[in-house]
CSV table of C-alpha atoms in Angstrom, one decimal:
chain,number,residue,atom,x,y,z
S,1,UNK,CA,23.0,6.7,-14.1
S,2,UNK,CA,22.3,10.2,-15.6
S,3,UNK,CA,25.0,13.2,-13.4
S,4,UNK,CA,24.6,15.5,-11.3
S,5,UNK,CA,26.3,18.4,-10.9
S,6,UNK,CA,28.0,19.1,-8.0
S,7,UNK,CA,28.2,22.4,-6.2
S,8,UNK,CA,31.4,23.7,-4.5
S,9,UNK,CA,30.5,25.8,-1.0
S,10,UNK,CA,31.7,26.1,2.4
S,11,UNK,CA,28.3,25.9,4.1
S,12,UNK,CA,28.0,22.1,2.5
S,13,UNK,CA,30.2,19.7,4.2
S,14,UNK,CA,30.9,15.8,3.0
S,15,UNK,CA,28.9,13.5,4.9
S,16,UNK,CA,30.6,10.2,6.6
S,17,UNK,CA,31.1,8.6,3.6
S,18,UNK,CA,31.5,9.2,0.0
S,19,UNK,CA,28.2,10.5,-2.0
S,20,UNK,CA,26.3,11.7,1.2
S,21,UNK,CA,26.3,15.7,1.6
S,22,UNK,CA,25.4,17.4,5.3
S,23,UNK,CA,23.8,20.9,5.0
S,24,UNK,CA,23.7,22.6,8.2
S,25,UNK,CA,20.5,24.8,8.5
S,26,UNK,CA,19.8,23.3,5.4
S,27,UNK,CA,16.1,24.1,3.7
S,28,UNK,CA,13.8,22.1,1.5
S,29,UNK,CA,11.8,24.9,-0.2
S,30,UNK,CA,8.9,25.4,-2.5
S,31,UNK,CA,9.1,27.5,-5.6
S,32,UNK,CA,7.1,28.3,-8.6
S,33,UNK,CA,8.5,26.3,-11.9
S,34,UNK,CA,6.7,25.2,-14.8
S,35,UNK,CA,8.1,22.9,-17.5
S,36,UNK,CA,8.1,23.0,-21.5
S,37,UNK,CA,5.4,20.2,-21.0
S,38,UNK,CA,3.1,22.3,-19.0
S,39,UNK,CA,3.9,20.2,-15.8
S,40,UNK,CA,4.4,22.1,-12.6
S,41,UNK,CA,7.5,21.2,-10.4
S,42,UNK,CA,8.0,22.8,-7.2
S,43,UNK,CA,10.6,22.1,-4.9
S,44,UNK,CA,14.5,22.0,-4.3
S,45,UNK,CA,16.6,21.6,-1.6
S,46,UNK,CA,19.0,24.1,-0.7
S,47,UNK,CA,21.5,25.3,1.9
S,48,UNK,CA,21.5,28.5,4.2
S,49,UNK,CA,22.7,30.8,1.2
S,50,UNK,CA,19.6,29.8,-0.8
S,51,UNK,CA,21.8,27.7,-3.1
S,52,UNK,CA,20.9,23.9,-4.3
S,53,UNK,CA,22.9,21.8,-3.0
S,54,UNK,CA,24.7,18.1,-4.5
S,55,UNK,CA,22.7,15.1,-4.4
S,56,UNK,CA,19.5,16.6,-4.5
S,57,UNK,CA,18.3,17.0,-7.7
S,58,UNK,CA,15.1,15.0,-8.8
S,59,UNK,CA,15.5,13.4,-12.5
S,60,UNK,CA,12.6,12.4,-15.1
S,61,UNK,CA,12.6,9.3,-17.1
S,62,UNK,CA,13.2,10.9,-20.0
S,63,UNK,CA,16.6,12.0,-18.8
S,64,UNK,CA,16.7,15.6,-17.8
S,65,UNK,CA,16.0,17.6,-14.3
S,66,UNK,CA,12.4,18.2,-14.1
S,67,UNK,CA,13.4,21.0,-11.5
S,68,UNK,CA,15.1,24.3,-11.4
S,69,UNK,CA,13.7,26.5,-9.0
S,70,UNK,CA,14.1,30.2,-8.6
S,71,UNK,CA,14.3,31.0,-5.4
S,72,UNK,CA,13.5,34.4,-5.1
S,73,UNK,CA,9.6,33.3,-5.7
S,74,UNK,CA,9.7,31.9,-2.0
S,75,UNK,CA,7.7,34.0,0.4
S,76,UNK,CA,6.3,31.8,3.3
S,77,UNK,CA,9.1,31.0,5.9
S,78,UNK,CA,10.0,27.9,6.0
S,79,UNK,CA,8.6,25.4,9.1
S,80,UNK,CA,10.9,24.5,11.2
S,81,UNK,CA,12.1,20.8,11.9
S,82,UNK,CA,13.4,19.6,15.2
S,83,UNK,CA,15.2,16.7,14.0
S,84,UNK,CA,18.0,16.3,11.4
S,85,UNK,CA,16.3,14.5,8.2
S,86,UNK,CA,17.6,13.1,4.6
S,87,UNK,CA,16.1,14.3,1.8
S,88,UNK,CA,14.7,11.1,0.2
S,89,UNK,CA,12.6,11.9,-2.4
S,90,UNK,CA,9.4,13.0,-4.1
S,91,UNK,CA,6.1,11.3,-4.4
S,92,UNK,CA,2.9,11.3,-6.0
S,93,UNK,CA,0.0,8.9,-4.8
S,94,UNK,CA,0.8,6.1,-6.9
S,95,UNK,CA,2.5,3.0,-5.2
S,96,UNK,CA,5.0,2.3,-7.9
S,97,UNK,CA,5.8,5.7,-8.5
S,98,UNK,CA,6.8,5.6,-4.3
S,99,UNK,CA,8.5,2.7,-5.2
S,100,UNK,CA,10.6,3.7,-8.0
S,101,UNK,CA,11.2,7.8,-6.5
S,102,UNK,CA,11.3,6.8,-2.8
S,103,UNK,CA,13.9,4.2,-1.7
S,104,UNK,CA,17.3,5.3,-3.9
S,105,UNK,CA,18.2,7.8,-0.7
S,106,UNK,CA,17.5,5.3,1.7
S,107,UNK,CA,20.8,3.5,2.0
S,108,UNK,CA,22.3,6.7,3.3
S,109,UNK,CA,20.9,6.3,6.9
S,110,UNK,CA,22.8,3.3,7.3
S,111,UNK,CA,25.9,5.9,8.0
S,112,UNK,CA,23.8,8.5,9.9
S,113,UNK,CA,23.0,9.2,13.1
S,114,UNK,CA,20.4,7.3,14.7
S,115,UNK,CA,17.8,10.2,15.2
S,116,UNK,CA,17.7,11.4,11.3
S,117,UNK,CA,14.5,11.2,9.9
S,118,UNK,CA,13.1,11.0,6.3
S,119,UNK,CA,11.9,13.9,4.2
S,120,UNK,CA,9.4,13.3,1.3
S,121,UNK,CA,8.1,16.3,-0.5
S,122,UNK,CA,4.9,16.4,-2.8
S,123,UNK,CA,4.4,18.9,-5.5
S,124,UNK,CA,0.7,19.2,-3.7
S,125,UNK,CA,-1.4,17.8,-1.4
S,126,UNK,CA,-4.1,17.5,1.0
S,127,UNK,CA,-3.5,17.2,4.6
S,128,UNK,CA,-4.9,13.7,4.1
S,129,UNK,CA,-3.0,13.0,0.9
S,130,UNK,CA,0.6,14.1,3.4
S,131,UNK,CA,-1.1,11.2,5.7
S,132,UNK,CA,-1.9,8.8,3.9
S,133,UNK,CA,1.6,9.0,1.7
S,134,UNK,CA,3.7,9.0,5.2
S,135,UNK,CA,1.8,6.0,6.0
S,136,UNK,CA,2.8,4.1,2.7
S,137,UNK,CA,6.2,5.2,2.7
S,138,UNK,CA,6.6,3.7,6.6
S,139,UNK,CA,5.1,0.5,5.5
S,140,UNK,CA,7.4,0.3,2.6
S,141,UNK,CA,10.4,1.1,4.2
S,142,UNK,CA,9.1,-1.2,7.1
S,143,UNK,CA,9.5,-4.4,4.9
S,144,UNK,CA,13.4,-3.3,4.2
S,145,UNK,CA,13.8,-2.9,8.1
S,146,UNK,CA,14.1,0.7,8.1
S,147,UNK,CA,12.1,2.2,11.4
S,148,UNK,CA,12.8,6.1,11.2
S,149,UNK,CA,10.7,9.1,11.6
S,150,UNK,CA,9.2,10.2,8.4
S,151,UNK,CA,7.6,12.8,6.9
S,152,UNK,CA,6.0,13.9,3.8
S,153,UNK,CA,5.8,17.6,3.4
S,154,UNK,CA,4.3,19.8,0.8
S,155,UNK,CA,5.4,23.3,1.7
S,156,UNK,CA,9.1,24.7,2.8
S,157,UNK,CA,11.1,23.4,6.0
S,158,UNK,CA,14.1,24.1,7.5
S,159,UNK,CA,15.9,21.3,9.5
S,160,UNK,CA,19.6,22.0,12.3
S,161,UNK,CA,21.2,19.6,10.1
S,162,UNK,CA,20.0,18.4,6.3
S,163,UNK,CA,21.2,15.6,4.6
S,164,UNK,CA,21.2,14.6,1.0
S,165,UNK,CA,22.6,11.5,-0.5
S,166,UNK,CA,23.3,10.0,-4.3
S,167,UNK,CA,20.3,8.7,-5.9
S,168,UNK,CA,21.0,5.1,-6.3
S,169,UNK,CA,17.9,3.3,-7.8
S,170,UNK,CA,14.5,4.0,-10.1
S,171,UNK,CA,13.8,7.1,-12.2
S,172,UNK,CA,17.6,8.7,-11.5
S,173,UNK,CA,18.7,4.4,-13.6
S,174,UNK,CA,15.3,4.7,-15.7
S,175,UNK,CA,14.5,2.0,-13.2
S,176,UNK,CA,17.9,0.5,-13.0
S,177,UNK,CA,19.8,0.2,-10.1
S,178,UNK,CA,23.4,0.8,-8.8
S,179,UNK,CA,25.6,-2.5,-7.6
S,180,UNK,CA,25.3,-0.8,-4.0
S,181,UNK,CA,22.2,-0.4,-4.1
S,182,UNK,CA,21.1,-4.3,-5.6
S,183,UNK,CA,23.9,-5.4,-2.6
S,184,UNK,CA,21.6,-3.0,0.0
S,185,UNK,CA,18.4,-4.5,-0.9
S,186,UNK,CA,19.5,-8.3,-1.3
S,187,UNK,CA,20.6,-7.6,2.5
S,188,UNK,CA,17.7,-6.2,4.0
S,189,UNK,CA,15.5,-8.9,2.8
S,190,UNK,CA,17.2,-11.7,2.8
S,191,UNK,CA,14.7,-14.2,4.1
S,192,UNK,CA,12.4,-13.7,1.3
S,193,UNK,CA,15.0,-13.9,-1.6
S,194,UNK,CA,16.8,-17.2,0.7
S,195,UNK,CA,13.7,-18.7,1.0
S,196,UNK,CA,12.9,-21.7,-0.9
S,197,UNK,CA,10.4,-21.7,-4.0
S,198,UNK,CA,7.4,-24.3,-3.5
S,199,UNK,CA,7.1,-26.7,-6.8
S,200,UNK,CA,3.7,-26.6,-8.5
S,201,UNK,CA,3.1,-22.7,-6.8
S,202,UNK,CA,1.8,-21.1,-9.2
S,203,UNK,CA,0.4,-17.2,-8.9
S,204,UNK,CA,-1.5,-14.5,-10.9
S,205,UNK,CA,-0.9,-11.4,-10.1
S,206,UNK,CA,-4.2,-9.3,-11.3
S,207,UNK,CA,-5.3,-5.8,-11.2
S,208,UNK,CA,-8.7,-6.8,-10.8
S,209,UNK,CA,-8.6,-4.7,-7.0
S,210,UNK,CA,-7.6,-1.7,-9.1
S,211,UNK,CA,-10.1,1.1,-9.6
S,212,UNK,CA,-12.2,0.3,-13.1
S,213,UNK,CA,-11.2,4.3,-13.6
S,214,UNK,CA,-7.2,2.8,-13.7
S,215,UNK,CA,-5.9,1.3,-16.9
S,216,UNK,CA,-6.7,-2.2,-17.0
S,217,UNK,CA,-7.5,-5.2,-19.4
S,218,UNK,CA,-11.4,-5.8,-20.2
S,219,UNK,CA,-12.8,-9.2,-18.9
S,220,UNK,CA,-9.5,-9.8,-16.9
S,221,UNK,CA,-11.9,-11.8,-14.7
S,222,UNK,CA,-12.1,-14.4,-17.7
S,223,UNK,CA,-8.3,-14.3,-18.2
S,224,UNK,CA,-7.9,-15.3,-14.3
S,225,UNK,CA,-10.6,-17.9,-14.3
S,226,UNK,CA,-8.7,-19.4,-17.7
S,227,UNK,CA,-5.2,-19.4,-15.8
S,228,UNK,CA,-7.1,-21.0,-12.3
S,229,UNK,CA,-7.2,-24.2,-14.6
S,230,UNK,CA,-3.7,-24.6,-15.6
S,231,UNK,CA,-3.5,-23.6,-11.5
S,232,UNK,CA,-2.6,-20.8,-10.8
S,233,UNK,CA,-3.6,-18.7,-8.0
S,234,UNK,CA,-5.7,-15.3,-8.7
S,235,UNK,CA,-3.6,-12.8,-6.2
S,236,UNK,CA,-4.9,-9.7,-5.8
S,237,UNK,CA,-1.4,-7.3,-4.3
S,238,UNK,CA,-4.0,-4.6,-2.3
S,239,UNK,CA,-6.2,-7.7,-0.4
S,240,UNK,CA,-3.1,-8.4,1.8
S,241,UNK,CA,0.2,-6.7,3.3
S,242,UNK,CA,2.8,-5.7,1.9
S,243,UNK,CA,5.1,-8.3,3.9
S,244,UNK,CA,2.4,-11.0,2.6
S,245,UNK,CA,3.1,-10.0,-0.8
S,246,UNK,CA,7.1,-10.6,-0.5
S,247,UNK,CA,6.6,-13.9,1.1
S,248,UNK,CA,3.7,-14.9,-1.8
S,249,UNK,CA,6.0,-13.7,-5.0
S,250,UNK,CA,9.4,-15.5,-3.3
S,251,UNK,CA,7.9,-19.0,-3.1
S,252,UNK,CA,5.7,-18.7,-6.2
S,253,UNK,CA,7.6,-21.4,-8.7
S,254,UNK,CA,5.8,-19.8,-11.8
S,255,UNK,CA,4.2,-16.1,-12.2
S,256,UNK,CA,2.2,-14.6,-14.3
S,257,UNK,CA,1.7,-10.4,-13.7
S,258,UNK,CA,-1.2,-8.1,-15.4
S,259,UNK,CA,1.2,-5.6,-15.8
S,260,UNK,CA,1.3,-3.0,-13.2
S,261,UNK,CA,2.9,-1.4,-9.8
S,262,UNK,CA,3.1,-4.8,-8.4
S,263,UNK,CA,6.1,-5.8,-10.6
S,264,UNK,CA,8.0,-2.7,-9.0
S,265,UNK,CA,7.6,-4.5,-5.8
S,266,UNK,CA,8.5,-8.2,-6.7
S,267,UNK,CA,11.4,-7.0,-8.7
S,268,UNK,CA,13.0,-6.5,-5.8
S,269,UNK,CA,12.8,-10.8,-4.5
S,270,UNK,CA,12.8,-11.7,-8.2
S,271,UNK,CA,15.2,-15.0,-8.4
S,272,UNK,CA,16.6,-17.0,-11.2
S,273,UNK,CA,14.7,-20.1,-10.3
S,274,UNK,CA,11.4,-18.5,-11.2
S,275,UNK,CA,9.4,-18.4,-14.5
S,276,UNK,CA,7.8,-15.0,-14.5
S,277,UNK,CA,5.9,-13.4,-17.3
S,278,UNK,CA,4.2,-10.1,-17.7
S,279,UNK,CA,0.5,-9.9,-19.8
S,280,UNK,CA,1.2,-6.4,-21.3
S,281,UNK,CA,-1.6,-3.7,-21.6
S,282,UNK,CA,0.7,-1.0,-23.1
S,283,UNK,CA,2.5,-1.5,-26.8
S,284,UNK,CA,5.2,0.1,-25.3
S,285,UNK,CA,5.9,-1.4,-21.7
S,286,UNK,CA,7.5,1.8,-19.6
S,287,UNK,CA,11.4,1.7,-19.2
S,288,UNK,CA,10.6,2.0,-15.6
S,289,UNK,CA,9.2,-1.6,-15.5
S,290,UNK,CA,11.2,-3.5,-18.1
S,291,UNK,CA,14.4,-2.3,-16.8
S,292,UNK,CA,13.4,-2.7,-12.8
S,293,UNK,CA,12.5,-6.2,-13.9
S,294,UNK,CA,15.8,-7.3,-14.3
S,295,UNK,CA,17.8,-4.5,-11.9
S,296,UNK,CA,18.1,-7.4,-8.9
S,297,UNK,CA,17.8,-10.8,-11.1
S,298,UNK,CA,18.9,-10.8,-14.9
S,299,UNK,CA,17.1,-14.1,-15.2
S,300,UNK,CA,14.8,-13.6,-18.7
S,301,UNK,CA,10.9,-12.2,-18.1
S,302,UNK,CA,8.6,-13.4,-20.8
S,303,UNK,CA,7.2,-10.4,-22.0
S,304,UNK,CA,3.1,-11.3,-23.6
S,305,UNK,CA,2.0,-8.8,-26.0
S,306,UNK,CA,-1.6,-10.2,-26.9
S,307,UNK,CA,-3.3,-6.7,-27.3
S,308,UNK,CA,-5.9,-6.7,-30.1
S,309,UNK,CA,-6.3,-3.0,-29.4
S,310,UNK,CA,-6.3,0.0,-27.0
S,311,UNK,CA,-9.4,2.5,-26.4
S,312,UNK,CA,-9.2,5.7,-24.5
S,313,UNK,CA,-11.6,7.2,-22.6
S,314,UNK,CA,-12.1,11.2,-22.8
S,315,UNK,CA,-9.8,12.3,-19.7
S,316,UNK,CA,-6.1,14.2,-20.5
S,317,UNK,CA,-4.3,11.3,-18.1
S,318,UNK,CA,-2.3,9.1,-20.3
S,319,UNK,CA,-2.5,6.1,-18.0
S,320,UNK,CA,-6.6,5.7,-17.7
S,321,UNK,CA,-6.5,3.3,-21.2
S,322,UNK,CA,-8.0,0.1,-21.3
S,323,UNK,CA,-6.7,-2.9,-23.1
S,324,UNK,CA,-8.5,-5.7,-25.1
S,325,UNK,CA,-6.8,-9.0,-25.5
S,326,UNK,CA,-6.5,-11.2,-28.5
S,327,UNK,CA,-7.3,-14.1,-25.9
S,328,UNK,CA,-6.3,-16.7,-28.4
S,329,UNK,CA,-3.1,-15.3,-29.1
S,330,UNK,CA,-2.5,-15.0,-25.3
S,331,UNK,CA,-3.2,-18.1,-24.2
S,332,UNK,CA,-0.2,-19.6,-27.6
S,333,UNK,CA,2.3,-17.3,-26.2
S,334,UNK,CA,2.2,-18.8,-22.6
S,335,UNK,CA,1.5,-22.7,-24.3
S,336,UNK,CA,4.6,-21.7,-26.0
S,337,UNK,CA,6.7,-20.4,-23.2
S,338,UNK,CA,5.9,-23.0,-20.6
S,339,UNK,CA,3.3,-21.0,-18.7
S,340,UNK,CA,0.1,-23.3,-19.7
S,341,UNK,CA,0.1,-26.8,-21.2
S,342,UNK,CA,-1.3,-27.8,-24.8
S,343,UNK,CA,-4.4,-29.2,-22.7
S,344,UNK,CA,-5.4,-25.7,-21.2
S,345,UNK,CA,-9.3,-25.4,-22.1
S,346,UNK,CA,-9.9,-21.5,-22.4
S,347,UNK,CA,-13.1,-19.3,-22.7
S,348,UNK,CA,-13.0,-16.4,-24.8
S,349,UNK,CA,-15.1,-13.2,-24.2
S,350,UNK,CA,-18.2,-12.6,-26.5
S,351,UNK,CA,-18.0,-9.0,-28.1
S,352,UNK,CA,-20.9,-7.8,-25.7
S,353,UNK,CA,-18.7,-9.3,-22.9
S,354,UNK,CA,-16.2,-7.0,-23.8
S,355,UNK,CA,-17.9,-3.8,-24.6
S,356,UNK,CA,-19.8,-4.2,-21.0
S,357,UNK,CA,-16.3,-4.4,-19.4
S,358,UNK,CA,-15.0,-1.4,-21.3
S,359,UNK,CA,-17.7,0.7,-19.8
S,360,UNK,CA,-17.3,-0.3,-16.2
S,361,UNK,CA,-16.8,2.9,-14.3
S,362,UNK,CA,-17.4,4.9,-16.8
S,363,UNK,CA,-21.3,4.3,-18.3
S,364,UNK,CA,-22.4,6.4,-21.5
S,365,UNK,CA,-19.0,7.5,-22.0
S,366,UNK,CA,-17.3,8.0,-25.3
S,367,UNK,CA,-14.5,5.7,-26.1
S,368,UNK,CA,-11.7,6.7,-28.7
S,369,UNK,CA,-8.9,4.2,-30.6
S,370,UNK,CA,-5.5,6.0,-29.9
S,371,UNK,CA,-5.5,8.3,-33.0
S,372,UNK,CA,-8.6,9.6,-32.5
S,373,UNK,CA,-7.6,10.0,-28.6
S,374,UNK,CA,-4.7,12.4,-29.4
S,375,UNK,CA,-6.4,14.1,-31.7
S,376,UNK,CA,-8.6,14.9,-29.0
S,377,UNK,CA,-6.3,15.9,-26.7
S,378,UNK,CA,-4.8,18.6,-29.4
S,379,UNK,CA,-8.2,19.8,-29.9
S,380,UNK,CA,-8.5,20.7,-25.6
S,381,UNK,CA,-4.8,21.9,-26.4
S,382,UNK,CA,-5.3,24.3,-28.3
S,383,UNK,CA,-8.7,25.5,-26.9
S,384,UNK,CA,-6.7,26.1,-23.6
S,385,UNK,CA,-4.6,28.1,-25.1
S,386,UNK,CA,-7.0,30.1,-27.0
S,387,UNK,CA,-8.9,30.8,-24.1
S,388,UNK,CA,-5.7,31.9,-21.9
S,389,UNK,CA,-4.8,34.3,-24.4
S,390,UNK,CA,-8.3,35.9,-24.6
S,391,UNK,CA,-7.8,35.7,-20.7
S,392,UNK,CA,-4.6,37.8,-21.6
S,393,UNK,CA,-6.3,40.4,-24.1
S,394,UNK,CA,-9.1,41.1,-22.5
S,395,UNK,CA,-7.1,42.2,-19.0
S,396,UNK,CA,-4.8,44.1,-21.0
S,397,UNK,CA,-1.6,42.4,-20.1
């Protein structure tokens, strides 16, 4: 777990029990940041003296706060709250990203009172987008039996009574966990991780649902219908609930995941019984997954790198890439893991299989291998910068 620093005032009192902070007339406020990166952060929480309070701050993945506000940029007043609330995070639209920035707060409310809500802040966001995320987050915090208020905010607020609590779980652990917080979640679904696995069940877990603008494999539909005959089960994560997809991944006997958000959310009923392996689409799998994976069950994960290679499409986002599979080298790695038997009959993609798959979604685009891809991205780089200072000269300033 990365620190935090603590910060010694009056107007911050310690909450019932050690590593939860209460901040009367606290305020979650918006401010104008921007990182070394050129990523924009904006937000803090902070008491009625303007200054951040402990157990608040918001950590990267690559070990460092990604926020510090200055205050003094704040010129809206802050909406006012009725409730008291805990700060429990920030989120972006991505499920895994909720899953992994949105639950390490969470344990706090077992020692608050009964009317606190839960306060999510967005760097941005639509009126829809504030929606739709305080949907999600409900749903999700639904399956761990948590039924509070919440809301998703993407502007200042001011709340009678603020808490803020240690960050036990995800980014603040690069996807590791605290004991506590492993004991918390083992608790609040129990039945799932209790209940028995079913011999011979056998799932895939695909990203076939996902938009063909996502990263994703080419011809993962041929990869499924190869692993339906050693019988497994194609299971797509967004075609049913998320309390569907608990009770699927805790009696499967055997998984195999396209890697993606889902194995955020099974990581959490992972059991030492199972045989679970992940088909990578990344050299590199993200800290966030491989670490997670192994947070509530140490148990092994066979990890399949069977990437022939990568291509990029022309976008700045750094997760739109597509993989291609050496589908022959797959299917050895899971004969010799256990995952398929030396009788599994495979089809393999022709080239013109692959190259139509490539260009699903995106038709008469150009494609680039992953040199030629950040070469690209320097060139927009440094024709953004060009441009801004012109921008600059040309207004004087």
């Amino acid at each position: 777990m990365r620190k935090e620093g603590g910060i010694n005032d009056s107007s911050v009192r310690p909450g019932p029990v050690e590593g939860i902070y209460e901040v009367p007339e606290g305020k979650a406020l918006r401010a104008s940041v921007r990182l070394r990166s050129g990523r924009a952060i904006a937000f803090g929480v902070v008491d009625n003296t303007d200054r951040p309070v402990p157990a608040s701050g918001v950590f990267s993945t690559i070990g460092r706060v990604v926020w510090r506000p200055d205050w003094s940029d704040n010129s809206a007043p802050p909406e006012r709250l009725a409730e008291p609330c805990l700060f429990a995070g920030v989120l972006n639209n991505m499920f895994g990203h909720n899953l992994t920035t949105g639950l390490g707060r969470v344990w706090a409310l077992d020692h608050l009172p009964k009317e606190t809500g839960l306060l999510y802040v967005v760097r941005m966001g639509s009126p829809r987008l504030l929606a739709q995320l305080q949907i999600r987050m409900g749903k999700i915090l639904g399956c761990f039996g948590v039924e509070r208020p919440v809301r998703v905010v993407a502007s200042s607020v001011s709340a009678p009574v603020l808490y803020t609590a240690l960050d036990k779980y995800g980014e603040n652990y690069l996807g590791g966990a605290s004991y506590e917080f492993v004991s918390w979640v083992h608790g609040r679904l129990r039945p799932y991780i209790t209940a028995d696995v079913e011999s011979g069940n056998r799932l895939y877990v695909t990203r076939a649902n996902v938009s063909r603008l996502q990263g994703r494999f080419a011809c993962e539909d041929r990869l499924s219908e190869n692993l339906a005959r050693s019988g497994y089960k194609r299971f797509a994560p967004e075609e049913h609930s998320l309390q569907e997809q608990l009770e699927a991944y805790s009696r499967a006997e055997k998984l195999i995941f396209a890697e993606g958000s889902a194995l955020h959310f099974f990581a959490f009923v992972k059991k030492p019984v199972q045989q679970v392996a992940v088909i990578q689409r990344r050299e590199a799998l993200p800290p966030l997954i491989s670490r997670q994976i192994h947070a509530f069950d140490p148990q092994p994960v066979q990890f399949v790198n069977s990437i022939e290679r990568v291509v990029f499409p022309k976008t700045l986002e750094t997760n739109r890439a597509i993989s291609i599979l050496d589908f022959q080298r797959c299917k050895e790695i899971l004969r010799a893991t256990g995952f398929v038997d030396d009788r599994a009959e495979w089809e393999f993609p022709k080239a013109r299989e692959i190259e139509g798959s490539v260009a699903e979604g995106r038709p008469g685009e150009e494609f680039l291998d992953e040199q030629g891809w950040n070469e690209w991205r320097e060139t927009v780089r440094k024709e953004k910068i060009s441009r801004r200072m012109a921008r600059q000269a040309g207004s004087g300033a």
